[in-house]
Short mmCIF file of C-alpha atoms in Angstrom, two decimals:
data_model
loop_
_atom_site.label_atom_id
_atom_site.label_comp_id
_atom_site.label_asym_id
_atom_site.label_seq_id
_atom_site.Cartn_x
_atom_site.Cartn_y
_atom_site.Cartn_z
CA MET D 12 -0.77 0.44 0.50
CA PHE D 13 0.55 3.55 -0.77
CA SER D 14 -0.11 7.13 -0.29
CA GLY D 15 0.64 9.08 -3.22
CA ILE D 16 3.63 11.11 -2.51
CA ILE D 17 6.79 10.83 -4.16
CA GLN D 18 9.64 10.18 -2.10
CA THR D 19 12.26 10.24 -5.71
CA LYS D 20 12.21 11.12 -9.56
CA GLY D 21 14.52 8.26 -10.71
CA ARG D 22 16.29 7.36 -14.11
CA VAL D 23 15.44 4.61 -16.09
CA SER D 24 18.96 3.56 -17.04
CA GLN D 25 18.51 -0.32 -17.99
CA VAL D 26 15.37 -1.55 -20.13
CA HIS D 27 15.51 -5.09 -20.95
CA GLN D 28 12.91 -6.83 -23.27
CA GLN D 29 13.29 -10.88 -22.92
CA GLY D 30 9.69 -12.54 -24.69
CA LEU D 31 6.89 -10.44 -23.11
CA GLU D 32 8.19 -9.67 -20.29
CA MET D 33 10.63 -6.40 -19.12
CA THR D 34 13.21 -5.57 -16.64
CA LEU D 35 13.35 -2.03 -15.60
CA THR D 36 16.82 -1.27 -13.44
CA ILE D 37 16.46 2.36 -12.36
CA THR D 38 19.03 4.95 -11.32
CA ALA D 39 17.46 6.86 -7.78
CA PRO D 40 20.23 7.72 -5.23
CA SER D 41 17.92 9.12 -1.90
CA LEU D 42 15.68 5.66 -2.63
CA MET D 43 18.36 2.84 -1.98
CA THR D 44 19.50 2.63 1.85
CA PRO D 45 20.17 -0.55 3.97
CA ASN D 46 16.65 -0.90 4.59
CA LEU D 47 15.53 -1.58 1.44
CA LYS D 48 15.56 -5.30 0.44
CA ILE D 49 15.12 -7.66 -2.01
CA GLY D 50 11.36 -8.21 -2.16
CA ASP D 51 11.05 -4.86 -0.92
CA SER D 52 7.90 -3.12 -3.05
CA ILE D 53 7.84 -0.17 -4.27
CA ALA D 54 5.38 2.67 -6.97
CA VAL D 55 6.98 2.97 -10.15
CA ASN D 56 4.57 5.65 -11.81
CA GLY D 57 2.21 4.69 -9.76
CA ILE D 58 2.62 0.92 -9.90
CA CYS D 59 3.40 -1.71 -7.04
CA LEU D 60 6.08 -3.89 -8.75
CA THR D 61 9.03 -5.54 -6.76
CA VAL D 62 12.46 -5.22 -6.55
CA THR D 63 14.43 -8.15 -7.53
CA THR D 64 17.46 -6.83 -8.20
CA ARG D 65 19.09 -3.93 -6.15
CA GLN D 66 22.97 -1.89 -6.62
CA ALA D 67 24.54 1.05 -4.21
CA ASP D 68 22.75 3.58 -6.28
CA ALA D 69 19.78 1.71 -8.66
CA PHE D 70 17.23 -0.94 -8.52
CA SER D 71 15.41 -2.60 -10.98
CA VAL D 72 11.84 -4.17 -11.26
CA VAL D 73 10.24 -6.77 -13.48
CA VAL D 74 7.18 -5.82 -15.68
CA MET D 75 4.79 -9.01 -16.29
CA PRO D 76 3.14 -8.80 -20.09
CA GLU D 77 -0.81 -7.77 -18.36
CA THR D 78 1.30 -4.79 -16.60
CA MET D 79 3.10 -3.11 -19.48
CA ARG D 80 -0.42 -3.41 -21.43
CA ARG D 81 -2.03 -1.57 -19.23
CA THR D 82 0.21 1.06 -18.12
CA ASN D 83 2.46 4.02 -19.58
CA LEU D 84 5.84 1.93 -18.48
CA LYS D 85 5.24 -0.41 -21.92
CA ILE D 86 6.78 3.85 -23.44
CA LEU D 87 9.48 3.64 -20.86
CA VAL D 88 13.23 4.84 -22.29
CA VAL D 89 16.25 4.52 -21.28
CA GLY D 90 16.93 8.33 -19.49
CA SER D 91 13.16 8.43 -18.42
CA LEU D 92 12.34 9.46 -15.72
CA VAL D 93 9.26 8.60 -13.24
CA ASN D 94 7.72 9.14 -9.40
CA LEU D 95 8.77 6.45 -6.68
CA GLU D 96 7.01 5.44 -3.75
CA ARG D 97 7.83 2.78 -1.12
CA ALA D 98 5.52 1.01 -0.05
CA LEU D 99 4.13 2.43 3.59
CA GLN D 100 4.97 1.44 6.81
CA VAL D 101 2.86 -0.54 9.37
CA ASN D 102 2.93 3.40 11.78
CA ALA D 103 3.45 5.36 9.05
CA HIS D 104 1.56 8.80 9.13
CA ILE D 105 -0.28 9.46 5.65
CA ASP D 106 0.04 12.29 3.74
CA GLY D 107 -2.08 11.13 0.75
CA HIS D 108 -4.64 8.56 0.05
CA ILE D 109 -4.46 4.79 0.46
CA VAL D 110 -3.08 3.44 -2.92
CA GLN D 111 -2.99 0.13 -3.84
CA GLY D 112 -0.53 0.53 -6.82
CA HIS D 113 -3.04 -0.76 -9.42
CA ILE D 114 -3.89 1.17 -12.03
CA ASP D 115 -7.13 1.69 -13.11
CA TYR D 116 -6.63 3.00 -17.30
CA CYS D 117 -3.79 4.40 -19.15
CA GLY D 118 -5.05 8.04 -19.83
CA GLN D 119 -4.30 10.81 -22.32
CA VAL D 120 -2.80 14.42 -21.31
CA LEU D 121 -5.61 16.74 -23.14
CA GLN D 122 -4.73 20.16 -22.13
CA ARG D 123 -2.35 21.72 -20.05
CA GLN D 124 -2.53 25.13 -18.36
CA SER D 125 -0.21 26.81 -16.85
CA ASP D 126 -0.02 29.67 -14.47
CA ALA D 127 2.51 31.68 -11.31
CA HIS D 128 -0.03 29.09 -8.41
CA ALA D 129 -0.33 26.05 -10.13
CA LEU D 130 -0.58 23.30 -13.48
CA ARG D 131 -3.62 22.26 -14.13
CA LEU D 132 -4.07 18.96 -16.32
CA LEU D 133 -7.21 17.65 -18.17
CA ILE D 134 -7.28 14.04 -18.61
CA SER D 135 -9.65 11.85 -20.63
CA LEU D 136 -11.92 9.41 -18.53
CA PRO D 137 -13.22 6.57 -20.12
CA SER D 138 -16.22 5.27 -19.46
CA GLU D 139 -16.31 2.70 -17.24
CA TYR D 140 -14.70 4.70 -14.14
CA ARG D 141 -17.41 8.01 -14.49
CA ALA D 142 -18.59 6.95 -10.60
CA LEU D 143 -15.19 6.40 -9.64
CA VAL D 144 -13.55 9.67 -10.24
CA VAL D 145 -15.90 12.85 -7.88
CA THR D 146 -14.94 16.74 -7.67
CA LYS D 147 -12.66 16.66 -4.23
CA GLY D 148 -11.74 13.12 -4.27
CA SER D 149 -8.64 11.38 -4.86
CA VAL D 150 -7.23 9.72 -7.77
CA ALA D 151 -3.76 8.68 -8.43
CA VAL D 152 -1.95 10.14 -11.84
CA ASP D 153 1.26 8.35 -12.32
CA GLY D 154 1.98 8.01 -8.20
CA VAL D 155 0.88 10.54 -7.48
CA SER D 156 -2.25 11.84 -5.39
CA LEU D 157 -4.36 14.53 -6.60
CA THR D 158 -7.58 16.25 -5.78
CA VAL D 159 -10.30 16.22 -8.34
CA VAL D 160 -11.23 19.46 -9.40
CA ALA D 161 -13.69 18.81 -11.92
CA VAL D 162 -15.55 16.41 -13.77
CA THR D 163 -17.34 16.17 -17.44
CA GLU D 164 -18.13 13.04 -18.70
CA THR D 165 -14.84 12.37 -21.18
CA THR D 166 -12.99 14.40 -18.85
CA PHE D 167 -11.67 14.85 -15.09
CA GLU D 168 -8.70 18.11 -14.56
CA VAL D 169 -6.38 18.85 -11.19
CA ASP D 170 -3.63 21.39 -10.13
CA LEU D 171 -0.84 21.05 -8.41
CA ILE D 172 0.54 23.03 -7.08
CA PRO D 173 5.03 24.04 -7.07
CA HIS D 174 5.95 22.09 -4.95
CA SER D 175 4.13 18.84 -6.87
CA GLN D 176 5.34 20.42 -9.99
CA ALA D 177 9.47 19.98 -8.10
CA VAL D 178 9.06 16.81 -7.26
CA THR D 179 7.86 14.85 -9.13
CA THR D 180 7.67 13.71 -12.71
CA LEU D 181 4.46 15.69 -13.63
CA SER D 182 4.74 18.74 -14.23
CA GLU D 183 6.64 17.58 -17.93
CA LEU D 184 3.77 16.08 -18.91
CA GLN D 185 2.91 17.27 -22.74
CA VAL D 186 -0.89 17.55 -24.77
CA GLY D 187 -1.30 13.19 -25.72
CA THR D 188 1.05 11.97 -22.63
CA LEU D 189 0.58 8.85 -21.69
CA VAL D 190 -0.68 8.81 -17.40
CA ASN D 191 -1.08 5.68 -15.16
CA VAL D 192 -4.51 6.35 -13.46
CA GLU D 193 -5.84 4.77 -10.37
CA THR D 194 -9.13 5.56 -8.64
CA ASP D 195 -9.74 5.78 -5.03
CA ILE D 196 -10.14 3.15 -3.72
CA LEU D 197 -13.05 3.50 -1.33
CA GLY D 198 -15.27 4.97 -4.14
CA LYS D 199 -14.91 1.14 -5.80
CA TYR D 200 -15.74 -0.78 -3.20
CA LEU D 201 -19.48 2.17 -2.37
CA ALA D 202 -19.62 1.13 -6.10
CA ARG D 203 -19.39 -2.19 -5.80
CA GLN D 204 -21.83 -3.02 -2.45
CA LEU D 205 -24.38 0.14 -4.34
CA ALA D 206 -24.17 -2.19 -7.36
CA LEU D 207 -24.75 -6.37 -4.92
CA GLU D 208 -27.96 -4.05 -3.68
CA GLY D 209 -28.97 -3.45 -6.36
CA SER D 210 -28.59 -7.16 -8.56
CA HIS D 211 -32.25 -7.89 -4.75
#
């Protein structure tokens, strides 16, 4: 489990494709503390992945075919920047919201507007997820916990304050870029409960 509060940005230093699987090596010196072990979970652009090897300043993860199909990891190349967050500890303080690291869909940035106060992103919203994204609710975009400021039938908007722009990769997003979107787990449970009640 994660909180959507990015700890650092990493840089892809190696991409190795083997059959349908892909191994990513990511350089992130500030994340490579002694207690980071093989088998630990790290969210890479919001996707929960397992550390398979580690070096002094980098770690590797294996990306399975389903994850490649559903997320934007398939477009990463050597030099790409990614958002990184280690899994929460049991006694951790949650500053963002509960993020599972299970991506719902790959959205597209349709518009970006910036001023001195914030960067606003307009992101596509498929009809099957419309009920799970609400104004003032939470959503994770490439692993970053954000508040939804507006929703339409086919889009939602989020604002990034200068701090979020500085510590994540979202400030570099351009129109047409694909982003990983995870809707709020609480909304999923509520939608499921309502569906079950409606079936009786």
